[in-house]
mmCIF file of N, CA and C in Angstrom:
data_model
loop_
_atom_site.group_PDB
_atom_site.id
_atom_site.type_symbol
_atom_site.label_atom_id
_atom_site.label_comp_id
_atom_site.label_asym_id
_atom_site.label_seq_id
_atom_site.Cartn_x
_atom_site.Cartn_y
_atom_site.Cartn_z
ATOM 1 N N UNK P 1 -95.184 104.340 -135.649
ATOM 2 C CA UNK P 1 -95.433 103.356 -134.755
ATOM 3 C C UNK P 1 -96.188 104.197 -133.520
ATOM 4 N N UNK P 2 -97.184 103.627 -132.397
ATOM 5 C CA UNK P 2 -97.550 104.324 -131.729
ATOM 6 C C UNK P 2 -97.195 104.418 -130.469
ATOM 7 N N UNK P 3 -96.837 105.954 -129.584
ATOM 8 C CA UNK P 3 -96.227 105.408 -127.774
ATOM 9 C C UNK P 3 -96.922 106.369 -127.357
ATOM 10 N N UNK P 4 -96.768 106.061 -125.830
ATOM 11 C CA UNK P 4 -97.575 106.676 -124.703
ATOM 12 C C UNK P 4 -97.290 107.736 -124.671
ATOM 13 N N UNK P 5 -96.080 108.138 -124.823
ATOM 14 C CA UNK P 5 -95.519 109.715 -125.269
ATOM 15 C C UNK P 5 -95.390 109.870 -126.523
ATOM 16 N N UNK P 6 -95.418 110.804 -126.577
ATOM 17 C CA UNK P 6 -95.702 111.561 -127.873
ATOM 18 C C UNK P 6 -94.822 112.899 -127.384
ATOM 19 N N UNK P 7 -93.829 113.290 -128.844
ATOM 20 C CA UNK P 7 -92.907 114.570 -128.278
ATOM 21 C C UNK P 7 -93.290 115.084 -129.366
ATOM 22 N N UNK P 8 -93.573 116.808 -128.499
ATOM 23 C CA UNK P 8 -94.105 117.305 -129.913
ATOM 24 C C UNK P 8 -93.317 118.724 -130.279
ATOM 25 N N UNK P 9 -93.698 119.849 -130.646
ATOM 26 C CA UNK P 9 -93.625 121.101 -131.344
ATOM 27 C C UNK P 9 -92.167 121.545 -130.817
ATOM 28 N N UNK P 10 -91.767 121.758 -132.130
ATOM 29 C CA UNK P 10 -90.878 123.153 -131.838
ATOM 30 C C UNK P 10 -91.029 124.422 -132.081
ATOM 31 N N UNK P 11 -90.600 125.169 -132.265
ATOM 32 C CA UNK P 11 -91.871 126.284 -132.595
ATOM 33 C C UNK P 11 -90.851 127.421 -133.303
ATOM 34 N N UNK P 12 -91.920 128.698 -133.862
ATOM 35 C CA UNK P 12 -91.060 129.672 -133.959
ATOM 36 C C UNK P 12 -91.787 131.074 -135.180
ATOM 37 N N UNK P 13 -91.081 131.212 -136.145
ATOM 38 C CA UNK P 13 -91.326 131.989 -137.467
ATOM 39 C C UNK P 13 -91.686 130.849 -138.356
ATOM 40 N N UNK P 14 -93.257 131.282 -139.093
ATOM 41 C CA UNK P 14 -93.113 130.505 -140.348
ATOM 42 C C UNK P 14 -91.655 130.587 -141.105
ATOM 43 N N UNK P 15 -91.892 129.264 -141.598
ATOM 44 C CA UNK P 15 -90.431 129.111 -142.820
ATOM 45 C C UNK P 15 -90.212 130.550 -143.386
ATOM 46 N N UNK P 16 -91.536 131.028 -144.321
ATOM 47 C CA UNK P 16 -90.911 131.988 -144.758
ATOM 48 C C UNK P 16 -90.600 133.294 -144.299
ATOM 49 N N UNK P 17 -91.109 133.643 -143.200
ATOM 50 C CA UNK P 17 -90.306 134.803 -142.312
ATOM 51 C C UNK P 17 -88.882 134.676 -142.064
ATOM 52 N N UNK P 18 -88.492 133.006 -141.638
ATOM 53 C CA UNK P 18 -87.138 132.775 -141.438
ATOM 54 C C UNK P 18 -86.167 132.906 -142.998
ATOM 55 N N UNK P 19 -86.945 132.705 -144.062
ATOM 56 C CA UNK P 19 -85.864 132.796 -145.545
ATOM 57 C C UNK P 19 -85.584 134.127 -145.217
ATOM 58 N N UNK P 20 -86.389 134.808 -144.888
ATOM 59 C CA UNK P 20 -86.382 136.670 -145.192
ATOM 60 C C UNK P 20 -85.164 136.962 -144.075
ATOM 61 N N UNK P 21 -84.988 136.614 -143.216
ATOM 62 C CA UNK P 21 -83.431 137.054 -142.606
ATOM 63 C C UNK P 21 -82.281 136.028 -142.560
ATOM 64 N N UNK P 22 -82.558 135.371 -143.466
ATOM 65 C CA UNK P 22 -80.909 134.319 -144.296
ATOM 66 C C UNK P 22 -81.088 133.038 -143.062
ATOM 67 N N UNK P 23 -82.790 133.135 -141.944
ATOM 68 C CA UNK P 23 -81.824 131.324 -141.158
ATOM 69 C C UNK P 23 -81.248 131.864 -140.483
ATOM 70 N N UNK P 24 -80.806 133.191 -140.046
ATOM 71 C CA UNK P 24 -79.778 133.085 -138.956
ATOM 72 C C UNK P 24 -80.070 133.985 -137.815
ATOM 73 N N UNK P 25 -81.228 133.682 -137.381
ATOM 74 C CA UNK P 25 -82.039 134.887 -135.746
ATOM 75 C C UNK P 25 -82.096 133.936 -134.941
ATOM 76 N N UNK P 26 -82.742 133.845 -134.130
ATOM 77 C CA UNK P 26 -82.591 133.399 -132.459
ATOM 78 C C UNK P 26 -83.949 132.719 -132.349
ATOM 79 N N UNK P 27 -84.353 132.218 -133.004
ATOM 80 C CA UNK P 27 -85.899 131.177 -133.371
ATOM 81 C C UNK P 27 -85.701 129.817 -133.757
ATOM 82 N N UNK P 28 -87.369 129.330 -133.295
ATOM 83 C CA UNK P 28 -87.265 128.090 -133.689
ATOM 84 C C UNK P 28 -88.845 128.264 -134.002
ATOM 85 N N UNK P 29 -89.253 127.785 -135.226
ATOM 86 C CA UNK P 29 -90.411 127.313 -135.775
ATOM 87 C C UNK P 29 -91.036 126.771 -135.545
ATOM 88 N N UNK P 30 -92.559 126.604 -135.494
ATOM 89 C CA UNK P 30 -93.591 125.287 -135.526
ATOM 90 C C UNK P 30 -94.666 125.490 -135.809
ATOM 91 N N UNK P 31 -95.044 125.209 -137.070
ATOM 92 C CA UNK P 31 -96.497 125.223 -137.925
ATOM 93 C C UNK P 31 -97.161 123.828 -138.046
ATOM 94 N N UNK P 32 -98.209 123.847 -137.683
ATOM 95 C CA UNK P 32 -99.004 122.447 -137.266
ATOM 96 C C UNK P 32 -99.750 122.729 -139.218
ATOM 97 N N UNK P 33 -99.356 121.955 -139.137
ATOM 98 C CA UNK P 33 -99.619 122.175 -141.349
ATOM 99 C C UNK P 33 -101.138 121.274 -141.676
ATOM 100 N N UNK P 34 -101.144 120.127 -140.781
ATOM 101 C CA UNK P 34 -102.451 119.193 -141.162
ATOM 102 C C UNK P 34 -102.756 118.241 -140.136
ATOM 103 N N UNK P 35 -103.818 117.489 -139.814
ATOM 104 C CA UNK P 35 -104.042 117.040 -139.861
ATOM 105 C C UNK P 35 -105.239 115.711 -140.077
ATOM 106 N N UNK P 36 -105.184 114.684 -139.954
ATOM 107 C CA UNK P 36 -105.595 113.318 -140.829
ATOM 108 C C UNK P 36 -106.046 112.323 -140.047
ATOM 109 N N UNK P 37 -106.806 111.555 -140.363
ATOM 110 C CA UNK P 37 -107.181 110.526 -139.185
ATOM 111 C C UNK P 37 -106.396 109.175 -140.002
ATOM 112 N N UNK P 38 -105.671 108.441 -139.260
ATOM 113 C CA UNK P 38 -105.120 107.458 -139.511
ATOM 114 C C UNK P 38 -104.772 107.011 -138.360
ATOM 115 N N UNK P 39 -104.645 105.488 -138.453
ATOM 116 C CA UNK P 39 -104.061 104.459 -137.515
ATOM 117 C C UNK P 39 -105.125 104.318 -136.649
ATOM 118 N N UNK P 40 -106.249 104.513 -136.249
ATOM 119 C CA UNK P 40 -107.208 104.407 -135.686
ATOM 120 C C UNK P 40 -107.054 105.567 -134.789
ATOM 121 N N UNK P 41 -106.142 106.757 -134.775
ATOM 122 C CA UNK P 41 -105.945 107.907 -134.402
ATOM 123 C C UNK P 41 -106.234 109.403 -135.161
ATOM 124 N N UNK P 42 -105.797 110.482 -134.389
ATOM 125 C CA UNK P 42 -105.317 111.662 -135.463
ATOM 126 C C UNK P 42 -103.990 111.794 -135.555
ATOM 127 N N UNK P 43 -103.148 112.163 -136.847
ATOM 128 C CA UNK P 43 -102.156 112.290 -136.985
ATOM 129 C C UNK P 43 -101.844 113.675 -137.246
ATOM 130 N N UNK P 44 -101.135 114.187 -136.744
ATOM 131 C CA UNK P 44 -100.532 115.166 -136.774
ATOM 132 C C UNK P 44 -99.272 115.520 -137.386
ATOM 133 N N UNK P 45 -99.385 116.708 -138.478
ATOM 134 C CA UNK P 45 -98.086 117.098 -139.251
ATOM 135 C C UNK P 45 -97.263 118.048 -138.917
ATOM 136 N N UNK P 46 -96.212 118.844 -138.562
ATOM 137 C CA UNK P 46 -96.011 119.532 -138.345
ATOM 138 C C UNK P 46 -94.376 119.813 -139.388
ATOM 139 N N UNK P 47 -94.077 121.461 -139.447
ATOM 140 C CA UNK P 47 -93.076 121.847 -140.265
ATOM 141 C C UNK P 47 -92.365 122.645 -139.111
ATOM 142 N N UNK P 48 -91.265 122.292 -139.139
ATOM 143 C CA UNK P 48 -90.166 123.201 -138.335
ATOM 144 C C UNK P 48 -88.941 124.125 -138.686
ATOM 145 N N UNK P 49 -88.545 124.644 -138.045
ATOM 146 C CA UNK P 49 -87.108 125.608 -139.014
ATOM 147 C C UNK P 49 -86.409 126.128 -137.929
ATOM 148 N N UNK P 50 -85.517 125.809 -137.541
ATOM 149 C CA UNK P 50 -84.755 126.433 -136.287
ATOM 150 C C UNK P 50 -83.812 127.691 -137.384
ATOM 151 N N UNK P 51 -84.261 128.809 -136.787
ATOM 152 C CA UNK P 51 -83.535 130.346 -137.509
ATOM 153 C C UNK P 51 -82.161 130.166 -136.144
ATOM 154 N N UNK P 52 -81.889 129.461 -135.700
ATOM 155 C CA UNK P 52 -80.260 129.288 -134.560
ATOM 156 C C UNK P 52 -79.549 129.047 -135.275
ATOM 157 N N UNK P 53 -78.196 129.887 -135.326
ATOM 158 C CA UNK P 53 -76.795 129.879 -136.325
ATOM 159 C C UNK P 53 -76.969 128.163 -136.047
ATOM 160 N N UNK P 54 -76.892 127.388 -135.112
ATOM 161 C CA UNK P 54 -76.042 125.978 -135.261
ATOM 162 C C UNK P 54 -77.063 124.972 -135.010
ATOM 163 N N UNK P 55 -78.356 125.171 -135.172
ATOM 164 C CA UNK P 55 -79.457 124.021 -135.514
ATOM 165 C C UNK P 55 -79.743 123.725 -133.921
ATOM 166 N N UNK P 56 -80.604 122.933 -134.100
ATOM 167 C CA UNK P 56 -80.860 122.356 -133.167
ATOM 168 C C UNK P 56 -80.955 120.478 -132.831
ATOM 169 N N UNK P 57 -80.039 120.209 -132.077
ATOM 170 C CA UNK P 57 -79.709 118.080 -131.794
ATOM 171 C C UNK P 57 -80.904 117.825 -131.375
ATOM 172 N N UNK P 58 -81.675 118.056 -130.548
ATOM 173 C CA UNK P 58 -82.857 118.046 -130.126
ATOM 174 C C UNK P 58 -83.913 118.954 -129.290
ATOM 175 N N UNK P 59 -85.237 118.618 -130.207
ATOM 176 C CA UNK P 59 -86.407 119.395 -129.429
ATOM 177 C C UNK P 59 -87.504 118.818 -128.877
ATOM 178 N N UNK P 60 -87.717 118.884 -127.721
ATOM 179 C CA UNK P 60 -89.203 118.295 -126.998
ATOM 180 C C UNK P 60 -89.855 119.227 -126.609
ATOM 181 N N UNK P 61 -91.278 119.025 -127.149
ATOM 182 C CA UNK P 61 -92.420 119.838 -126.261
ATOM 183 C C UNK P 61 -93.350 118.982 -125.578
ATOM 184 N N UNK P 62 -93.781 119.208 -124.641
ATOM 185 C CA UNK P 62 -94.678 119.204 -123.509
ATOM 186 C C UNK P 62 -95.898 119.609 -124.176
ATOM 187 N N UNK P 63 -96.927 119.245 -124.700
ATOM 188 C CA UNK P 63 -97.778 119.770 -125.308
ATOM 189 C C UNK P 63 -99.197 119.081 -124.541
ATOM 190 N N UNK P 64 -100.357 120.110 -124.883
ATOM 191 C CA UNK P 64 -101.351 120.226 -124.359
ATOM 192 C C UNK P 64 -102.769 119.624 -125.804
ATOM 193 N N UNK P 65 -103.021 119.136 -125.584
ATOM 194 C CA UNK P 65 -104.417 118.482 -126.453
ATOM 195 C C UNK P 65 -105.439 118.826 -125.917
ATOM 196 N N UNK P 66 -106.472 120.151 -126.413
ATOM 197 C CA UNK P 66 -107.882 120.330 -126.037
ATOM 198 C C UNK P 66 -108.612 119.962 -127.153
ATOM 199 N N UNK P 67 -110.180 119.395 -126.852
ATOM 200 C CA UNK P 67 -110.951 119.080 -127.408
ATOM 201 C C UNK P 67 -111.478 120.426 -127.694
ATOM 202 N N UNK P 68 -113.159 120.121 -129.147
ATOM 203 C CA UNK P 68 -113.598 121.092 -129.422
ATOM 204 C C UNK P 68 -114.056 121.927 -128.029
ATOM 205 N N UNK P 69 -114.269 121.554 -127.333
ATOM 206 C CA UNK P 69 -115.201 121.860 -126.203
ATOM 207 C C UNK P 69 -114.202 122.834 -125.236
ATOM 208 N N UNK P 70 -112.744 122.710 -125.568
ATOM 209 C CA UNK P 70 -111.816 123.512 -124.725
ATOM 210 C C UNK P 70 -111.187 122.909 -123.411
ATOM 211 N N UNK P 71 -111.867 121.673 -123.805
ATOM 212 C CA UNK P 71 -111.319 120.776 -122.366
ATOM 213 C C UNK P 71 -110.309 120.060 -122.612
ATOM 214 N N UNK P 72 -109.128 119.878 -121.825
ATOM 215 C CA UNK P 72 -107.627 119.027 -121.969
ATOM 216 C C UNK P 72 -108.551 117.492 -122.367
ATOM 217 N N UNK P 73 -107.928 116.909 -123.318
ATOM 218 C CA UNK P 73 -107.786 115.786 -123.694
ATOM 219 C C UNK P 73 -106.866 114.788 -123.349
ATOM 220 N N UNK P 74 -105.505 115.671 -123.557
ATOM 221 C CA UNK P 74 -104.141 114.630 -122.456
ATOM 222 C C UNK P 74 -103.085 116.252 -122.600
ATOM 223 N N UNK P 75 -102.239 115.121 -122.041
ATOM 224 C CA UNK P 75 -100.969 116.325 -122.241
ATOM 225 C C UNK P 75 -99.692 115.022 -122.235
ATOM 226 N N UNK P 76 -99.444 115.543 -123.511
ATOM 227 C CA UNK P 76 -98.259 114.626 -124.056
ATOM 228 C C UNK P 76 -96.758 115.240 -124.463
ATOM 229 N N UNK P 77 -96.006 114.705 -124.911
ATOM 230 C CA UNK P 77 -94.635 115.305 -125.113
ATOM 231 C C UNK P 77 -94.306 114.610 -126.641
ATOM 232 N N UNK P 78 -94.074 115.506 -127.647
ATOM 233 C CA UNK P 78 -93.704 115.222 -129.166
ATOM 234 C C UNK P 78 -91.707 115.452 -128.835
ATOM 235 N N UNK P 79 -91.426 114.688 -129.770
ATOM 236 C CA UNK P 79 -90.259 114.405 -129.670
ATOM 237 C C UNK P 79 -89.244 115.176 -131.205
ATOM 238 N N UNK P 80 -89.540 116.182 -131.285
ATOM 239 C CA UNK P 80 -88.667 116.174 -133.215
ATOM 240 C C UNK P 80 -87.884 115.896 -133.539
ATOM 241 N N UNK P 81 -86.867 115.845 -132.333
ATOM 242 C CA UNK P 81 -85.219 115.272 -132.978
ATOM 243 C C UNK P 81 -84.421 116.608 -133.426
ATOM 244 N N UNK P 82 -84.081 116.561 -134.497
ATOM 245 C CA UNK P 82 -82.932 117.479 -134.684
ATOM 246 C C UNK P 82 -83.396 118.407 -135.925
ATOM 247 N N UNK P 83 -83.429 119.562 -135.721
ATOM 248 C CA UNK P 83 -83.557 121.019 -136.776
ATOM 249 C C UNK P 83 -82.897 121.636 -137.174
ATOM 250 N N UNK P 84 -82.414 121.351 -138.640
ATOM 251 C CA UNK P 84 -80.784 121.903 -138.536
ATOM 252 C C UNK P 84 -81.550 123.212 -139.449
ATOM 253 N N UNK P 85 -80.318 124.231 -139.132
ATOM 254 C CA UNK P 85 -80.796 125.529 -139.540
ATOM 255 C C UNK P 85 -81.048 126.066 -141.206
ATOM 256 N N UNK P 86 -82.173 126.713 -141.028
ATOM 257 C CA UNK P 86 -82.188 127.178 -142.845
ATOM 258 C C UNK P 86 -83.028 125.916 -143.117
ATOM 259 N N UNK P 87 -83.453 124.768 -142.854
ATOM 260 C CA UNK P 87 -83.791 123.709 -143.237
ATOM 261 C C UNK P 87 -85.519 123.319 -142.627
ATOM 262 N N UNK P 88 -86.345 123.478 -143.540
ATOM 263 C CA UNK P 88 -87.539 123.005 -143.063
ATOM 264 C C UNK P 88 -87.566 121.388 -142.701
ATOM 265 N N UNK P 89 -88.343 120.741 -141.674
ATOM 266 C CA UNK P 89 -88.028 119.541 -140.979
ATOM 267 C C UNK P 89 -90.022 119.320 -141.031
ATOM 268 N N UNK P 90 -90.600 118.074 -141.626
ATOM 269 C CA UNK P 90 -91.555 117.639 -141.455
ATOM 270 C C UNK P 90 -91.623 116.553 -140.274
ATOM 271 N N UNK P 91 -92.277 116.657 -139.316
ATOM 272 C CA UNK P 91 -92.876 115.845 -138.202
ATOM 273 C C UNK P 91 -94.139 114.970 -138.206
ATOM 274 N N UNK P 92 -94.288 113.966 -138.213
ATOM 275 C CA UNK P 92 -95.466 113.634 -138.201
ATOM 276 C C UNK P 92 -95.773 112.575 -136.580
ATOM 277 N N UNK P 93 -96.972 112.829 -135.847
ATOM 278 C CA UNK P 93 -97.296 112.656 -134.929
ATOM 279 C C UNK P 93 -98.462 111.698 -134.820
ATOM 280 N N UNK P 94 -99.033 110.542 -134.709
ATOM 281 C CA UNK P 94 -99.843 109.653 -134.509
ATOM 282 C C UNK P 94 -100.166 110.017 -132.883
ATOM 283 N N UNK P 95 -102.022 110.272 -132.749
ATOM 284 C CA UNK P 95 -102.574 110.568 -131.328
ATOM 285 C C UNK P 95 -103.484 109.554 -131.138
ATOM 286 N N UNK P 96 -103.204 108.211 -130.330
ATOM 287 C CA UNK P 96 -104.710 107.385 -130.743
ATOM 288 C C UNK P 96 -105.287 107.345 -129.847
ATOM 289 N N UNK P 97 -106.625 106.733 -130.674
ATOM 290 C CA UNK P 97 -107.982 106.940 -130.035
ATOM 291 C C UNK P 97 -108.704 108.460 -129.888
ATOM 292 N N UNK P 98 -108.201 108.946 -130.818
ATOM 293 C CA UNK P 98 -108.304 110.347 -130.982
ATOM 294 C C UNK P 98 -109.004 111.107 -132.207
ATOM 295 N N UNK P 99 -110.353 111.018 -132.342
ATOM 296 C CA UNK P 99 -110.648 111.679 -133.911
ATOM 297 C C UNK P 99 -110.495 113.125 -134.337
ATOM 298 N N UNK P 100 -109.765 113.191 -134.969
ATOM 299 C CA UNK P 100 -109.570 114.200 -134.992
ATOM 300 C C UNK P 100 -110.706 115.635 -135.319
ATOM 301 N N UNK P 101 -111.316 115.513 -135.634
ATOM 302 C CA UNK P 101 -112.809 116.459 -135.409
ATOM 303 C C UNK P 101 -113.129 116.864 -134.288
ATOM 304 N N UNK P 102 -112.643 116.115 -132.972
ATOM 305 C CA UNK P 102 -112.665 116.611 -131.632
ATOM 306 C C UNK P 102 -111.436 117.327 -131.606
ATOM 307 N N UNK P 103 -110.456 117.340 -132.155
ATOM 308 C CA UNK P 103 -109.169 118.056 -131.739
ATOM 309 C C UNK P 103 -109.856 120.006 -131.802
ATOM 310 N N UNK P 104 -109.512 120.306 -131.178
ATOM 311 C CA UNK P 104 -109.852 122.018 -131.140
ATOM 312 C C UNK P 104 -108.932 122.865 -131.215
ATOM 313 N N UNK P 105 -108.195 122.689 -130.309
ATOM 314 C CA UNK P 105 -106.462 123.623 -130.215
ATOM 315 C C UNK P 105 -105.176 122.639 -129.421
ATOM 316 N N UNK P 106 -103.873 123.193 -129.711
ATOM 317 C CA UNK P 106 -102.946 122.329 -129.160
ATOM 318 C C UNK P 106 -102.109 123.328 -128.571
ATOM 319 N N UNK P 107 -101.550 123.454 -127.310
ATOM 320 C CA UNK P 107 -100.783 124.130 -126.588
ATOM 321 C C UNK P 107 -99.586 123.468 -126.391
ATOM 322 N N UNK P 108 -98.454 124.180 -127.027
ATOM 323 C CA UNK P 108 -97.047 123.875 -126.309
ATOM 324 C C UNK P 108 -97.113 124.586 -125.101
ATOM 325 N N UNK P 109 -96.909 123.264 -123.754
ATOM 326 C CA UNK P 109 -96.839 123.964 -122.714
ATOM 327 C C UNK P 109 -95.252 124.475 -122.201
ATOM 328 N N UNK P 110 -94.620 123.552 -122.796
ATOM 329 C CA UNK P 110 -93.336 124.040 -122.211
ATOM 330 C C UNK P 110 -92.480 123.057 -123.099
ATOM 331 N N UNK P 111 -91.031 123.600 -122.688
ATOM 332 C CA UNK P 111 -89.854 122.918 -123.522
ATOM 333 C C UNK P 111 -88.672 122.410 -122.444
ATOM 334 N N UNK P 112 -89.366 120.918 -122.518
ATOM 335 C CA UNK P 112 -88.514 120.464 -121.309
ATOM 336 C C UNK P 112 -87.312 120.100 -121.984
ATOM 337 N N UNK P 113 -86.848 119.932 -123.387
ATOM 338 C CA UNK P 113 -85.316 119.661 -124.205
ATOM 339 C C UNK P 113 -85.090 120.109 -125.008
ATOM 340 N N UNK P 114 -83.977 121.126 -125.149
ATOM 341 C CA UNK P 114 -83.793 121.607 -126.308
ATOM 342 C C UNK P 114 -82.114 121.634 -126.201
ATOM 343 N N UNK P 115 -81.813 120.369 -127.217
ATOM 344 C CA UNK P 115 -80.156 120.909 -126.846
ATOM 345 C C UNK P 115 -79.419 121.544 -128.089
ATOM 346 N N UNK P 116 -78.590 122.355 -128.189
ATOM 347 C CA UNK P 116 -78.373 122.747 -129.235
ATOM 348 C C UNK P 116 -76.974 123.556 -128.408
ATOM 349 N N UNK P 117 -75.692 124.022 -129.394
ATOM 350 C CA UNK P 117 -74.843 124.681 -129.253
ATOM 351 C C UNK P 117 -74.872 125.953 -128.454
ATOM 352 N N UNK P 118 -74.584 126.271 -127.254
ATOM 353 C CA UNK P 118 -74.880 127.617 -126.640
ATOM 354 C C UNK P 118 -76.372 128.002 -126.642
ATOM 355 N N UNK P 119 -77.463 127.158 -126.365
ATOM 356 C CA UNK P 119 -78.578 127.558 -125.882
ATOM 357 C C UNK P 119 -79.145 126.541 -124.516
ATOM 358 N N UNK P 120 -79.983 126.930 -124.050
ATOM 359 C CA UNK P 120 -80.487 126.545 -122.992
ATOM 360 C C UNK P 120 -81.898 126.141 -123.016
ATOM 361 N N UNK P 121 -82.525 125.575 -122.351
ATOM 362 C CA UNK P 121 -83.831 125.051 -122.811
ATOM 363 C C UNK P 121 -85.008 125.977 -122.587
ATOM 364 N N UNK P 122 -84.297 127.575 -121.530
ATOM 365 C CA UNK P 122 -85.201 128.244 -121.463
ATOM 366 C C UNK P 122 -85.087 129.368 -122.526
ATOM 367 N N UNK P 123 -83.970 129.543 -123.335
ATOM 368 C CA UNK P 123 -83.929 130.558 -124.337
ATOM 369 C C UNK P 123 -84.591 129.720 -125.312
ATOM 370 N N UNK P 124 -84.594 128.840 -125.706
ATOM 371 C CA UNK P 124 -85.328 127.617 -126.582
ATOM 372 C C UNK P 124 -86.458 128.300 -126.644
ATOM 373 N N UNK P 125 -87.180 127.652 -125.562
ATOM 374 C CA UNK P 125 -88.860 128.355 -125.374
ATOM 375 C C UNK P 125 -89.131 129.707 -125.645
ATOM 376 N N UNK P 126 -88.257 130.652 -125.188
ATOM 377 C CA UNK P 126 -88.209 132.084 -125.408
ATOM 378 C C UNK P 126 -88.439 132.292 -126.588
ATOM 379 N N UNK P 127 -87.472 131.684 -127.825
ATOM 380 C CA UNK P 127 -87.728 131.966 -128.837
ATOM 381 C C UNK P 127 -88.558 131.021 -130.192
ATOM 382 N N UNK P 128 -89.406 130.492 -129.086
ATOM 383 C CA UNK P 128 -90.305 129.618 -129.699
ATOM 384 C C UNK P 128 -91.573 130.479 -130.563
ATOM 385 N N UNK P 129 -91.750 130.186 -131.715
ATOM 386 C CA UNK P 129 -92.976 130.564 -132.294
ATOM 387 C C UNK P 129 -94.055 129.755 -133.018
ATOM 388 N N UNK P 130 -95.119 129.315 -132.711
ATOM 389 C CA UNK P 130 -95.979 128.362 -133.503
ATOM 390 C C UNK P 130 -97.133 129.400 -134.276
ATOM 391 N N UNK P 131 -97.543 128.436 -135.270
ATOM 392 C CA UNK P 131 -98.048 128.919 -135.872
ATOM 393 C C UNK P 131 -99.135 127.661 -136.638
ATOM 394 N N UNK P 132 -100.052 128.169 -137.352
ATOM 395 C CA UNK P 132 -101.266 126.859 -137.584
ATOM 396 C C UNK P 132 -101.231 127.195 -139.096
ATOM 397 N N UNK P 133 -101.890 126.321 -140.410
ATOM 398 C CA UNK P 133 -101.938 126.500 -141.304
ATOM 399 C C UNK P 133 -103.499 126.730 -141.862
ATOM 400 N N UNK P 134 -104.029 125.526 -140.352
ATOM 401 C CA UNK P 134 -105.400 124.366 -140.766
ATOM 402 C C UNK P 134 -106.322 125.519 -139.593
ATOM 403 N N UNK P 135 -107.672 124.831 -139.745
ATOM 404 C CA UNK P 135 -108.335 125.937 -138.336
ATOM 405 C C UNK P 135 -108.347 125.051 -136.953
ATOM 406 N N UNK P 136 -107.071 124.443 -136.626
ATOM 407 C CA UNK P 136 -107.218 124.070 -135.514
ATOM 408 C C UNK P 136 -105.704 124.936 -134.415
ATOM 409 N N UNK P 137 -105.905 125.789 -133.946
ATOM 410 C CA UNK P 137 -104.991 126.341 -133.292
ATOM 411 C C UNK P 137 -103.887 125.889 -132.815
ATOM 412 N N UNK P 138 -102.886 126.432 -132.941
ATOM 413 C CA UNK P 138 -101.188 126.036 -132.143
ATOM 414 C C UNK P 138 -101.190 127.218 -131.386
ATOM 415 N N UNK P 139 -100.968 127.097 -130.262
ATOM 416 C CA UNK P 139 -100.246 128.147 -129.623
ATOM 417 C C UNK P 139 -99.565 127.491 -128.433
ATOM 418 N N UNK P 140 -98.678 128.895 -127.582
ATOM 419 C CA UNK P 140 -97.538 128.746 -127.114
ATOM 420 C C UNK P 140 -97.171 129.788 -126.397
#
């Protein structure tokens, strides 16, 4: 289902790095895994994993999409929902009216919502780590 607001990325170390510390750290990782054309837009696929002891009940990311020339295409929200500790979660978002070939970079601009026991939004944002497996950069 397409929505005007799409919620983005929870961040952190790549899943392999979290596995090395047993999944009990102080980070949230988000990896941009693929982008594919879908339903008249560009489908973004992310892999997210929580390194927090309690996991994350809800993570919402304010995200900026830049075109290949570096201009802002749009500002949007990606709601990753819950992200358990030590178990990767795949989240997909379709960006309407955007050709994947025109997507140059994604910025996680802010973490307006990060609900987890003992964490606030600022702590969650500080522990955010982002990576990209493809040639579209994910920064934050």
